[in-house]
CSV table of C-alpha atoms in Angstrom, one decimal:
chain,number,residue,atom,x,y,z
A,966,UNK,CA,0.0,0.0,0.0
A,967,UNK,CA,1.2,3.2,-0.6
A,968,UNK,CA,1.2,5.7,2.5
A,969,UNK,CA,-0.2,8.8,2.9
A,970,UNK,CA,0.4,11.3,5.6
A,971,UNK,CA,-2.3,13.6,6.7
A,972,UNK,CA,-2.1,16.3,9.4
A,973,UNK,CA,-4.4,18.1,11.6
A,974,UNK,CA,-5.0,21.5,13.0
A,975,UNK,CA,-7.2,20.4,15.9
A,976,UNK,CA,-8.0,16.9,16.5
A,977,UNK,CA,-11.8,16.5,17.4
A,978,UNK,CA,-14.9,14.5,16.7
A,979,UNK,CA,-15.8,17.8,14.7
A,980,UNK,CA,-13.2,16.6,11.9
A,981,UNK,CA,-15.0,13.1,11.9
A,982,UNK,CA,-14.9,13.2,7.8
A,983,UNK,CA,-11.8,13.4,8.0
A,984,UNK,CA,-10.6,11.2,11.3
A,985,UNK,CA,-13.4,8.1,9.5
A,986,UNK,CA,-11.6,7.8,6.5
A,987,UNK,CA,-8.4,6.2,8.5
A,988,UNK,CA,-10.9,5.0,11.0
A,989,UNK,CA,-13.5,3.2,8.7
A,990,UNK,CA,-11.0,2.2,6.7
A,991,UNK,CA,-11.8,3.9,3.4
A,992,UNK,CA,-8.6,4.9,2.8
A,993,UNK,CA,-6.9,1.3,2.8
A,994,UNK,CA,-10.1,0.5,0.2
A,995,UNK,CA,-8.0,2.6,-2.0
A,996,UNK,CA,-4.7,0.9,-1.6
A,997,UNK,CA,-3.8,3.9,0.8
A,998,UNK,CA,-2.3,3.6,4.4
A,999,UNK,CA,-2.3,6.9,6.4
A,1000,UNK,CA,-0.1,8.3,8.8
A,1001,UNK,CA,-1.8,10.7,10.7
A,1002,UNK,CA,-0.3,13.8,12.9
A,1003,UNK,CA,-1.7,17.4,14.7
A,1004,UNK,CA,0.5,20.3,13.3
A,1005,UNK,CA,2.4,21.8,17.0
A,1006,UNK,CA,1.1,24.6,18.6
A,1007,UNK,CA,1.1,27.5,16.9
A,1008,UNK,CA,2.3,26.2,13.4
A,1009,UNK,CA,0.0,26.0,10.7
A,1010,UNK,CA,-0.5,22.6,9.1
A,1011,UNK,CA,0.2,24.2,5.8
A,1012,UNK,CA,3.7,24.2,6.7
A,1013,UNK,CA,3.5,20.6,6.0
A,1014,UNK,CA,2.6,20.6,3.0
A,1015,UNK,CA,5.0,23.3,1.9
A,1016,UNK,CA,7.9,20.9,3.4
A,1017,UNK,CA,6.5,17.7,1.9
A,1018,UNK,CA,5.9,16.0,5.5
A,1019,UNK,CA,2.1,16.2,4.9
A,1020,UNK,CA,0.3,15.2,1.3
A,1021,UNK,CA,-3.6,16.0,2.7
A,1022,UNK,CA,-3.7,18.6,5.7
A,1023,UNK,CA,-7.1,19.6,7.8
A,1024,UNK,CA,-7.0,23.4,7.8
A,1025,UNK,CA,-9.5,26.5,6.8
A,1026,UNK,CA,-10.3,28.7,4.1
A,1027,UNK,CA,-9.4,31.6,6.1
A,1028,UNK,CA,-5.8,30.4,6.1
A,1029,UNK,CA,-5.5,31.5,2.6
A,1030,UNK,CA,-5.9,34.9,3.4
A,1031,UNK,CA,-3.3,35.7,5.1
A,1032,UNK,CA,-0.7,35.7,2.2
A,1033,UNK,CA,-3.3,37.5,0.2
A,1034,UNK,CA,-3.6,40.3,2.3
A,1035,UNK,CA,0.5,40.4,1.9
A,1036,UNK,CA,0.2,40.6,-1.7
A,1037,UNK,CA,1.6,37.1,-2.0
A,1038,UNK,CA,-0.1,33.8,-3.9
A,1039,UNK,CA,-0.3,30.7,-1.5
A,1040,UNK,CA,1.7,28.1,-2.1
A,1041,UNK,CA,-1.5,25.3,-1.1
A,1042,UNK,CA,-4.8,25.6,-1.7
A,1043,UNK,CA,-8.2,24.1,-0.3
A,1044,UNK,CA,-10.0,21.8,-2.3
A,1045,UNK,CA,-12.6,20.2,-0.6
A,1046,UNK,CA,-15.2,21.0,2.8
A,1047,UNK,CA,-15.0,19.2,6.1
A,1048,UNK,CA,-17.6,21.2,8.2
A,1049,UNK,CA,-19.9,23.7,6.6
A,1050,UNK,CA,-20.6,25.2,10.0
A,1051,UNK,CA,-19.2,26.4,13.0
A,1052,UNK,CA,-18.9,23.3,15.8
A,1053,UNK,CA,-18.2,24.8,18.8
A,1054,UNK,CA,-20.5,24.6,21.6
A,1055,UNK,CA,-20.8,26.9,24.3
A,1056,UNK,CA,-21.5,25.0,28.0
A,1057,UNK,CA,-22.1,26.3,31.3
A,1058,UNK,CA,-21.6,25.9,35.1
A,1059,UNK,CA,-25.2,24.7,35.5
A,1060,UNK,CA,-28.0,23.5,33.4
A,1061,UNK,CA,-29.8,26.7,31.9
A,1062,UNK,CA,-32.8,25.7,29.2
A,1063,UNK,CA,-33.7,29.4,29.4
A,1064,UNK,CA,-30.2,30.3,28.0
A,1065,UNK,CA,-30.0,33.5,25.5
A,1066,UNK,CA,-26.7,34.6,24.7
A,1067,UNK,CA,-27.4,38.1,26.2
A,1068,UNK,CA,-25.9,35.9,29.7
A,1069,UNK,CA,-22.5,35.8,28.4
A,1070,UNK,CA,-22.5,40.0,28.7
A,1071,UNK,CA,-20.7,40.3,32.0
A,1072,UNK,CA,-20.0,36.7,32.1
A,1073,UNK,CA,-16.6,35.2,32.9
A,1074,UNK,CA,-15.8,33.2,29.4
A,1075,UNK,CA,-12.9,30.8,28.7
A,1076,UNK,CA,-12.2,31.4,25.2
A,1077,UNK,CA,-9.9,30.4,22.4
A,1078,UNK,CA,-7.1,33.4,22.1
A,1079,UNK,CA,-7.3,34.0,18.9
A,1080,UNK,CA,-7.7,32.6,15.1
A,1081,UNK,CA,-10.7,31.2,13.6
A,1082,UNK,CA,-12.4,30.3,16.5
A,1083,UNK,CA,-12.4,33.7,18.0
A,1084,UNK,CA,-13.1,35.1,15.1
A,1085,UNK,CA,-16.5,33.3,14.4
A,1086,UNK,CA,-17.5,33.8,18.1
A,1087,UNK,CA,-17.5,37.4,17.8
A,1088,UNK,CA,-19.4,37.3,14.8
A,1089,UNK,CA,-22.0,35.3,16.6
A,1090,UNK,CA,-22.1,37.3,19.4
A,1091,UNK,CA,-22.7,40.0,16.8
A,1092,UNK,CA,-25.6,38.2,15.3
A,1093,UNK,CA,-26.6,37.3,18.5
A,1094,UNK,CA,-27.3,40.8,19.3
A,1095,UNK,CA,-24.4,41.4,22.7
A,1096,UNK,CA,-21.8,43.2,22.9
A,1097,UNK,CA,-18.4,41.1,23.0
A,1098,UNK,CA,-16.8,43.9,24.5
A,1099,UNK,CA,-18.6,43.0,27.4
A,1100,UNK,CA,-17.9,39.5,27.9
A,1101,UNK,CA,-15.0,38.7,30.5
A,1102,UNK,CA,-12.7,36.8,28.2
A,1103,UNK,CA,-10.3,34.2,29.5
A,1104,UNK,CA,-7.7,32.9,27.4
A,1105,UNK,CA,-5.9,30.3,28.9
A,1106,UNK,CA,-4.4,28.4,25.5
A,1107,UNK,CA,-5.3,25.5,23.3
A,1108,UNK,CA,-8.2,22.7,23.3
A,1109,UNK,CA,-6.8,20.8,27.0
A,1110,UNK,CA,-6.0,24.1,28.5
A,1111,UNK,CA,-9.3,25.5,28.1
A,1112,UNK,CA,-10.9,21.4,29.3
A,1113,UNK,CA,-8.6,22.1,32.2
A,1114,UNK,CA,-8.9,25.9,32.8
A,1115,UNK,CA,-13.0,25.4,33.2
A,1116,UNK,CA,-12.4,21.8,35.3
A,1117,UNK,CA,-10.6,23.9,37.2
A,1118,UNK,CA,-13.2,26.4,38.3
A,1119,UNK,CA,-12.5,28.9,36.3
A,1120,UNK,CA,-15.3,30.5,34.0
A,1121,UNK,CA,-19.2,30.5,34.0
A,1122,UNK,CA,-19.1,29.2,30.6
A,1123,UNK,CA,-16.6,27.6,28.3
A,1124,UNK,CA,-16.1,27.6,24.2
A,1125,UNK,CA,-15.3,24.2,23.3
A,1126,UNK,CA,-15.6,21.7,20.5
A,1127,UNK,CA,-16.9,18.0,21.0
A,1128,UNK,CA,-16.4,15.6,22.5
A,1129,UNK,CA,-15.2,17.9,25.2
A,1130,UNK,CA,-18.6,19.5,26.3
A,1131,UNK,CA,-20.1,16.0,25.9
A,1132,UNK,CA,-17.6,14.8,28.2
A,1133,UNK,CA,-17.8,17.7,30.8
A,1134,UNK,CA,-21.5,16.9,30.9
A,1135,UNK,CA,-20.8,12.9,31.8
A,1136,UNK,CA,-18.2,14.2,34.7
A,1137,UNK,CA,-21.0,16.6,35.7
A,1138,UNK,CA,-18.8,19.4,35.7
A,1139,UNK,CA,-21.0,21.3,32.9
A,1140,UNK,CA,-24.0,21.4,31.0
A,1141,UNK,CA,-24.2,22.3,27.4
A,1142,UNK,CA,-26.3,25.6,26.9
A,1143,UNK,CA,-26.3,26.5,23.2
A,1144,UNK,CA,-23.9,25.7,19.9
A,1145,UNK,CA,-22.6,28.6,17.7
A,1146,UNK,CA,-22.9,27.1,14.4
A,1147,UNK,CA,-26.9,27.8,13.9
A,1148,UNK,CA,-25.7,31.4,15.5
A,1149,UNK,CA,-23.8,32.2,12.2
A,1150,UNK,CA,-25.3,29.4,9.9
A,1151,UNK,CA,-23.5,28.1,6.7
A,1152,UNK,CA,-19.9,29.1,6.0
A,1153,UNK,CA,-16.7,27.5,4.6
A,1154,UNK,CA,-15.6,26.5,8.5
A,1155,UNK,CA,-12.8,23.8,7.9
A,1156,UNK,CA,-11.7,22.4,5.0
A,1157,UNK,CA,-8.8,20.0,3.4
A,1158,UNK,CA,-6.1,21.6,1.7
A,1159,UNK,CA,-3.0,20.0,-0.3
A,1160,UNK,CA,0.1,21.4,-3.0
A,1161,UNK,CA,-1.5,21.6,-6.4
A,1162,UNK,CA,0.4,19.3,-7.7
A,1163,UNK,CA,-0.7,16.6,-5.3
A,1164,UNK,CA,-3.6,16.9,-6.8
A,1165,UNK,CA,-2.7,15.8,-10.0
A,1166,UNK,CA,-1.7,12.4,-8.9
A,1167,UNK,CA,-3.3,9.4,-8.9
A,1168,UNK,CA,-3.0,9.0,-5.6
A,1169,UNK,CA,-5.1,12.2,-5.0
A,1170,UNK,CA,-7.5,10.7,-7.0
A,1171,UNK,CA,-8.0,8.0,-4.7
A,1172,UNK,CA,-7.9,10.0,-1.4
A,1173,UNK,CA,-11.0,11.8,-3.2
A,1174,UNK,CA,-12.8,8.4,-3.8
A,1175,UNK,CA,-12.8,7.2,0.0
A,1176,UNK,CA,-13.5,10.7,1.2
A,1177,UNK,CA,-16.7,11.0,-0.6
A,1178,UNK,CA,-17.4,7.5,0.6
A,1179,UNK,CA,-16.7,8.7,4.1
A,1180,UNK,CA,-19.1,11.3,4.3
A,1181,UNK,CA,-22.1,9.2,2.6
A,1182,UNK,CA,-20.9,6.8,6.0
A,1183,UNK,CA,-21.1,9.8,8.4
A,1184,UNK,CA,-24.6,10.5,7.2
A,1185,UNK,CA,-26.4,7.1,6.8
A,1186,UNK,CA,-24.5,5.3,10.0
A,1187,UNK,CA,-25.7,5.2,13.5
A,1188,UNK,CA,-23.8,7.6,15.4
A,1189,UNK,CA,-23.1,4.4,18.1
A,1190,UNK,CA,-21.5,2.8,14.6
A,1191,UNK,CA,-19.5,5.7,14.1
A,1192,UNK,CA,-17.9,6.0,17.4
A,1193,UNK,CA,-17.3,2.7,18.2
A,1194,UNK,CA,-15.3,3.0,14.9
A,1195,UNK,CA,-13.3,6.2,15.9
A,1196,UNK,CA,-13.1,5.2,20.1
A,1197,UNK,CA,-9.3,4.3,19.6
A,1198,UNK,CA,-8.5,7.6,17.7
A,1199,UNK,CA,-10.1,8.9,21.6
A,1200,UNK,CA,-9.0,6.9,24.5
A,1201,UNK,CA,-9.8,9.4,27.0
A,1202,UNK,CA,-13.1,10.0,25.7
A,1203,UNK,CA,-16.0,7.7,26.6
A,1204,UNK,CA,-17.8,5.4,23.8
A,1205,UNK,CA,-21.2,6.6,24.8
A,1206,UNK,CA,-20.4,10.7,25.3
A,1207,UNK,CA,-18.6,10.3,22.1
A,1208,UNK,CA,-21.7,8.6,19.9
A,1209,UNK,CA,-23.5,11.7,21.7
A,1210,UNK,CA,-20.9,14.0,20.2
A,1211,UNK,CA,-21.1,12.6,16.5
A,1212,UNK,CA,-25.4,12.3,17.0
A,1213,UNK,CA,-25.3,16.3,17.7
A,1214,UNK,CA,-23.0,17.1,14.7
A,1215,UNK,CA,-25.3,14.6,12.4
A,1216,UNK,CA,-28.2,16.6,13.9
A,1217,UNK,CA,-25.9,20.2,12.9
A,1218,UNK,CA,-26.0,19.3,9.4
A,1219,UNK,CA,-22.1,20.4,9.0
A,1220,UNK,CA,-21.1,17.0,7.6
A,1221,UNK,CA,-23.0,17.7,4.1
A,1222,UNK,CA,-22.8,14.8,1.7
A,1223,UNK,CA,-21.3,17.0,-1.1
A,1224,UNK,CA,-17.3,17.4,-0.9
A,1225,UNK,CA,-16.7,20.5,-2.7
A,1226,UNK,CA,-16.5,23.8,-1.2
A,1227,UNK,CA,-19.1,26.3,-2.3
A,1228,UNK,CA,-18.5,29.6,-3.2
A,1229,UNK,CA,-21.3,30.5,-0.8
A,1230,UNK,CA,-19.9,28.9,2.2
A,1231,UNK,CA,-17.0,30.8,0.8
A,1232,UNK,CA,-18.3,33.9,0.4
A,1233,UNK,CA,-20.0,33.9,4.1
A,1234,UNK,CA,-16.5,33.1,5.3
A,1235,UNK,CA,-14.9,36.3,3.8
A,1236,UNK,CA,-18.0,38.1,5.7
A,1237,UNK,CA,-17.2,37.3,9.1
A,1238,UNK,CA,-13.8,37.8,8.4
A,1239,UNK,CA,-14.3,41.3,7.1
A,1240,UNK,CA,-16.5,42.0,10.3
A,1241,UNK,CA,-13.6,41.2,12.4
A,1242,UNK,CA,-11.4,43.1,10.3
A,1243,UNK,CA,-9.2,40.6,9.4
A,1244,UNK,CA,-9.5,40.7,5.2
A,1245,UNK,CA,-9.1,44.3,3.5
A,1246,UNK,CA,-10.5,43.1,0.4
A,1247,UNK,CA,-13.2,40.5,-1.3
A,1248,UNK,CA,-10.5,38.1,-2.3
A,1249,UNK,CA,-11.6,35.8,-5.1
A,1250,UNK,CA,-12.6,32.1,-4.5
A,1251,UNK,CA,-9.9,31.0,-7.2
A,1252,UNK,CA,-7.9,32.7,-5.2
A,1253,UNK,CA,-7.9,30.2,-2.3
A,1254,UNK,CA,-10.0,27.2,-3.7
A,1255,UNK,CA,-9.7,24.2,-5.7
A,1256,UNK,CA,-12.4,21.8,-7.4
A,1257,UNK,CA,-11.7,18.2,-6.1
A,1258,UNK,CA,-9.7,15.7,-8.7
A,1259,UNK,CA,-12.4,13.3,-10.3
A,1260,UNK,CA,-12.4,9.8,-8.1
């Protein structure tokens, strides 16, 4: 079999299109065996494409921005969706089915620092109507320091992809409130990039095959199916919180059965982008994105 090494930004149930196609075994229907690794802290998983350590790479469209608002063409590009919405949840101290986001004004709120993630939560406080401004932000790092920060008391409520509010619910140490996705609705949230010329190869080709049979799999199985599949890829992570995890993004609808970004999720992705300032201009979708190869 011929291997192929894939890398992640963040590794959650969120990326399960992506995490399945190793787990299910899709990849090794294609003659391909994958090597899989998270990019470090603070490095951008398109580095490893750029220095040939990574063929496929889990990123976002919004990465592709950044050398076009220097006035330079990037070196990768994104050439098909993983989530078409935001998946973080947002979870809280104690249960709250009256929950309206106007709580989080004056709140104390662990919070990812910075990147994508802050970036679509202040648009969805925006849509939600608050004033971020308002909201005591705590920033105490990446995915296990923000699990650990709000285990440890600090925060009212926490920002958090799953399986981890799923799992702070099972401890009893939280209580899921609301999900921001629905907040801001479609958008080009994560996708897969790769070199252009990967994409030429056959082996691209076949990658392309077993991901669109992945994603048919994420939508037709029972979520119990799916994580008993994906359990190893998450030892610390119970079998049933994470089959309650993969139910609630089947429920989302961010796992669409088509693989090809849209220009609309695209073009919402350059919106909240502009809101928070971060893109000058309306930079073009060929700028950034790639059809598929044909499988």
């Amino acid at each position: 079999m011929a291997r192929i090494n894939i890398q992640f930004t963040l590794f959650s149930a969120f990326y399960s299109p992506l995490i399945a196609t190793m787990a299910g075994g899709f990849l090794r229907e294609e003659g391909l065996e994958p090597e899989w690794s998270v990019a470090p802290a603070g490095v951008s998983a398109l580095a490893a494409l750029e220095d040939g350590s990574a063929d496929v790479v889990q990123s976002a469209l919004s990465q592709g921005f950044g050398p076009l608002e220097r006035g330079e063409t990037p070196a990768t590009t994104h050439f098909a969706q993983v989530n078409e919405m935001d998946g973080f949840f947002l979870t809280a101290r104690e249960p709250d089915p009256a929950f309206s986001w106007r709580k989080l004004e004056g709140a104390d709120v662990v919070l990812f620092g910075g990147g994508q993630p802050l970036a679509m939560f202040k648009y969805a406080c925006h849509r939600a109507g608050i004033d971020y401004s308002r909201i005591n932000a705590l920033h105490p790092g990446g995915a296990a320091a923000i699990d650990g920060a709000f285990r440890d008391g600090q925060g009212t409520y926490v920002q958090q992809q799953g399986p981890f509010p799923q799992q702070l619910e099972a401890d009893g140490v939280g209580h899921v409130v609301s999900q921001v996705g629905p907040v801001i609705g479609t958008c080009g949230f994560s996708s897969l990039a790769a070199m252009p010329t990967w994409l030429e190869t056959d082996m691209a080709a076949a990658f392309v095959r077993a991901y669109r049979e992945t994603r048919r799999y994420l939508d037709e199985a029972p979520a119990g199916e799916i994580a008993a599949v994906e359990k190893p890829y998450f030892p610390a992570i119970d079998e049933a919180v994470l089959a309650n995890c993969i139910r609630t993004y089947q429920q989302l609808g961010c796992w669409t059965p088509h693989v090809e970004i849209t220009r609309a999720a695209y073009e919402a992705t350059l919106d909240i982008f502009a809101y928070n300032g971060l893109v000058t201009k309306r930079h073009s979708y060929e700028s950034v994105c790639t059809p598929p190869p044909a499988g």
